[in-house]
N, CA and C atoms as an extended XYZ file, in Angstrom:
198
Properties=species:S:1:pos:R:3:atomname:S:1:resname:S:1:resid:I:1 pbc="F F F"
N       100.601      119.896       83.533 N   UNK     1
C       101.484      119.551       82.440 CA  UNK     1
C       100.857      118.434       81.618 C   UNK     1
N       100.690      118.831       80.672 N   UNK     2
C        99.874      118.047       79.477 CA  UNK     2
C       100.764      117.151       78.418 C   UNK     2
N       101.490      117.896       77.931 N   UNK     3
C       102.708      117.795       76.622 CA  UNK     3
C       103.971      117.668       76.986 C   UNK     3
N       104.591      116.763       76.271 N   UNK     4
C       105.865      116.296       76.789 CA  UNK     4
C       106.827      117.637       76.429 C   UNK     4
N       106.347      118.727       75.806 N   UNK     5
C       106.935      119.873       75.971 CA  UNK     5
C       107.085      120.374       76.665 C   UNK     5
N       106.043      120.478       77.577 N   UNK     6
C       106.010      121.315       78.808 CA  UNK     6
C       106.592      120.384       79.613 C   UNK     6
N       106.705      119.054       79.851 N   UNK     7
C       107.588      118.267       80.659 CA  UNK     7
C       109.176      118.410       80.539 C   UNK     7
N       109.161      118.313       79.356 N   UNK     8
C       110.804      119.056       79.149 CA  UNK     8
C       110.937      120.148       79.335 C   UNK     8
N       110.537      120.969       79.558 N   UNK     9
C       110.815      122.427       79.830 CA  UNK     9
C       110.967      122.775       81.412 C   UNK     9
N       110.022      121.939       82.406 N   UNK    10
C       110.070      122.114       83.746 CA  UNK    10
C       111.088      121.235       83.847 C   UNK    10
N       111.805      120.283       83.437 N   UNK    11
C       112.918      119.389       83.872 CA  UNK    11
C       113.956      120.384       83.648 C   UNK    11
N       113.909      121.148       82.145 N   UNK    12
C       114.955      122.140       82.406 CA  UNK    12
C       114.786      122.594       83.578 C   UNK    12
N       114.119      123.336       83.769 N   UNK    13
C       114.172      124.619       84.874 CA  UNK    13
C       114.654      123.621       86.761 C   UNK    13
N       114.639      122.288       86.589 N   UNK    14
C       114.946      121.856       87.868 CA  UNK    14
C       116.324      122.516       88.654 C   UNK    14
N       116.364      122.461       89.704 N   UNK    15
C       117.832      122.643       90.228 CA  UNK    15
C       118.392      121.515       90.783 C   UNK    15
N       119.834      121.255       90.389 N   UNK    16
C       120.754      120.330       90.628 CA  UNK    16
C       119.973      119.086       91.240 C   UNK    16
N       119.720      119.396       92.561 N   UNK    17
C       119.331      117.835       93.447 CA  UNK    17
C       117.971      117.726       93.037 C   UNK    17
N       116.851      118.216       92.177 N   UNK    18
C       115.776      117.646       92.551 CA  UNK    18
C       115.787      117.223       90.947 C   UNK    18
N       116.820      117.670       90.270 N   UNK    19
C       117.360      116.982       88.573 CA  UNK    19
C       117.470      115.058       88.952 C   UNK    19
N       118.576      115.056       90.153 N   UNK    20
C       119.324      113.933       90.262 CA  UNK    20
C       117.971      113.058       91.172 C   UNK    20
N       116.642      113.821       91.570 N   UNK    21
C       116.075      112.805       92.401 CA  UNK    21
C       115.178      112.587       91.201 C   UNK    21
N       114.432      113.532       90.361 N   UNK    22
C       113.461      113.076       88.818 CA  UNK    22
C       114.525      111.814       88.396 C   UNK    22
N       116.192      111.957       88.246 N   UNK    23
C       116.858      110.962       87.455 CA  UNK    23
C       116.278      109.913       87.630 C   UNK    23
N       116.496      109.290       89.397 N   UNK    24
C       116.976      108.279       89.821 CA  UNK    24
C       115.091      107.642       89.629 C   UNK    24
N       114.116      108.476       89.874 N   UNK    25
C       112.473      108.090       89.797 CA  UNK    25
C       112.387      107.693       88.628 C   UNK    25
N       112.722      108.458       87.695 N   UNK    26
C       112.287      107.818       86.106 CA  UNK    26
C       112.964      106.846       86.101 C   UNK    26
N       114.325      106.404       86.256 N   UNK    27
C       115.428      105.117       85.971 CA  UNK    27
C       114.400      104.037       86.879 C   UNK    27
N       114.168      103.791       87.967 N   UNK    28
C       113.284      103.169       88.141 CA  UNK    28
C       111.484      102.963       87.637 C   UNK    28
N       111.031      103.913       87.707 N   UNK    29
C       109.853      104.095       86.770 CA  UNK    29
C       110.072      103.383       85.441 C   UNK    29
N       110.859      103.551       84.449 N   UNK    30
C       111.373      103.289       83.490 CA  UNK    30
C       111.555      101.482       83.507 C   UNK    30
N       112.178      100.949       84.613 N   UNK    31
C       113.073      100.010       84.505 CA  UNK    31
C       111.913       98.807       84.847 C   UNK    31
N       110.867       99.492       85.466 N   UNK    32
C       109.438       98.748       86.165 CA  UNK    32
C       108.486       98.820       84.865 C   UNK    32
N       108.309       99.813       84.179 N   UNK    33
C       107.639       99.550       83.069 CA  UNK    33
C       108.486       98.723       81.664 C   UNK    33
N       109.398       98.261       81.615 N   UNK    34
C       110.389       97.887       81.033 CA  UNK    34
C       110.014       95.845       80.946 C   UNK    34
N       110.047       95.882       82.097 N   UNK    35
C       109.498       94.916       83.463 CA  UNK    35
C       108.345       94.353       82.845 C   UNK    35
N       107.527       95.308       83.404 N   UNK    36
C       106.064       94.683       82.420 CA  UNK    36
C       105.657       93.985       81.159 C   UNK    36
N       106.430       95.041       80.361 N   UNK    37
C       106.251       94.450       79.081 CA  UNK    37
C       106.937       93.574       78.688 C   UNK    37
N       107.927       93.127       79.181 N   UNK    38
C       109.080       92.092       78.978 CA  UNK    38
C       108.294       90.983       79.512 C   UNK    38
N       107.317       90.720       80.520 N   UNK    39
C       107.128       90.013       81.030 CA  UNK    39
C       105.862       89.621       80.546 C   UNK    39
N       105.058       90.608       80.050 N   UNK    40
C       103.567       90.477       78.921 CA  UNK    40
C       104.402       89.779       77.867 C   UNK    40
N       105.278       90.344       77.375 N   UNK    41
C       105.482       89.629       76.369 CA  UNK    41
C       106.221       88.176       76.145 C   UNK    41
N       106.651       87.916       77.542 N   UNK    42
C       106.714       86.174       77.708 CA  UNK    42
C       105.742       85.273       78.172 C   UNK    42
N       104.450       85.734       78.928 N   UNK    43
C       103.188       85.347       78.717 CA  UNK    43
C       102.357       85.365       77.536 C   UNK    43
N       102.374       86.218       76.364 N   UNK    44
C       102.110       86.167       75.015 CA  UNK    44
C       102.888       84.822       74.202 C   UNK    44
N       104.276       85.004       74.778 N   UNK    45
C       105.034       83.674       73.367 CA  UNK    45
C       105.333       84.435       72.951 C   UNK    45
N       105.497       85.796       72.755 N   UNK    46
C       106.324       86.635       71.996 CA  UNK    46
C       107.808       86.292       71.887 C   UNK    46
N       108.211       85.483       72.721 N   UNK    47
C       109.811       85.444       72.570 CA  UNK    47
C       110.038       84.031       72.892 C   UNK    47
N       109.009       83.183       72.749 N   UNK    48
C       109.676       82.091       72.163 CA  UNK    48
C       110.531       81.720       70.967 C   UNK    48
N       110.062       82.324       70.229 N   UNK    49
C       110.780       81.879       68.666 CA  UNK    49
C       112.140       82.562       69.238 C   UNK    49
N       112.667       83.240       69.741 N   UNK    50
C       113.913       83.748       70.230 CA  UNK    50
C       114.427       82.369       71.108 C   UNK    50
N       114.036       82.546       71.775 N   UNK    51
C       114.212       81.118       73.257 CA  UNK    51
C       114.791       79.479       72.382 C   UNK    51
N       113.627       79.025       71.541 N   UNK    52
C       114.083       78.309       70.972 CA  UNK    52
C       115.174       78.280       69.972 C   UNK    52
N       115.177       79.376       69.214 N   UNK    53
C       116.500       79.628       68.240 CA  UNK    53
C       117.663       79.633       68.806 C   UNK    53
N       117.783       80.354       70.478 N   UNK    54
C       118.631       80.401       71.255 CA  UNK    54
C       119.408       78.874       71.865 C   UNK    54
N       118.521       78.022       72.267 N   UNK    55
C       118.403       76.538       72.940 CA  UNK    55
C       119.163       75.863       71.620 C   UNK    55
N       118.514       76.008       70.082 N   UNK    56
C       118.776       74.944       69.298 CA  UNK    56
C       120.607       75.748       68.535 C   UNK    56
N       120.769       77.086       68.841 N   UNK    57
C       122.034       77.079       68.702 CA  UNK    57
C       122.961       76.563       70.283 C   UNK    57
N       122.831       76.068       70.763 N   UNK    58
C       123.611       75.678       72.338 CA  UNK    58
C       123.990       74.793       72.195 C   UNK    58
N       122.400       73.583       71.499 N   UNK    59
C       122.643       72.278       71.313 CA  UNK    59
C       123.683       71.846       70.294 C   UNK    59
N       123.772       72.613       69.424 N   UNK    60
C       124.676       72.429       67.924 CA  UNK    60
C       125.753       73.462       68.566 C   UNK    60
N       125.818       73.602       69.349 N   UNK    61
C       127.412       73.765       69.864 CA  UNK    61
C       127.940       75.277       68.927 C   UNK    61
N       126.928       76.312       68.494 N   UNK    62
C       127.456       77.784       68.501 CA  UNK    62
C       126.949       78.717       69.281 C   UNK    62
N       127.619       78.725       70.695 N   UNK    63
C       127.164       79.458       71.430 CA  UNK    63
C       129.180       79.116       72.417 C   UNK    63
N       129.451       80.457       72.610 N   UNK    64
C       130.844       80.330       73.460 CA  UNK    64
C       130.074       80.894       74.888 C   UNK    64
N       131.089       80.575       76.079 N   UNK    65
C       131.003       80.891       77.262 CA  UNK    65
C       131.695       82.415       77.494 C   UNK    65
N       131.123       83.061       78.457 N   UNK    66
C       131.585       84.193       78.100 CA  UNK    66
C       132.311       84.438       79.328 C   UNK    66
């Protein structure tokens, strides 16, 4: 399987339980590569400018408790 066509096409053809075991592999697969890049991208500084915008609305008091 080459093409995400042909990947969708054998997911069709799964039956019931081995649908719900691909689910539960990709949701993790998914959630680990998710992971990574979230985490490359706080070793980059990519999300500082977020972090700080976040901190300097807290300090000035617009931020509610949830």
């Amino acid at each position: 399987m080459s093409t995400a066509q042909e990947i969708e096409n054998a997911i069709l053809k799964l039956p019931s339980e081995e649908l719900a075991a691909f689910r539960a592999w990709f949701a993790e697969f998914d959630a680990a590569a998710w992971d990574r890049q979230f985490e490359e991208d706080v070793a980059a500084g990519r999300l500082d400018d977020l972090a700080e915008e976040a901190l300097q609305d807290l300090f000035e008091g617009r931020c509610t408790d949830l």
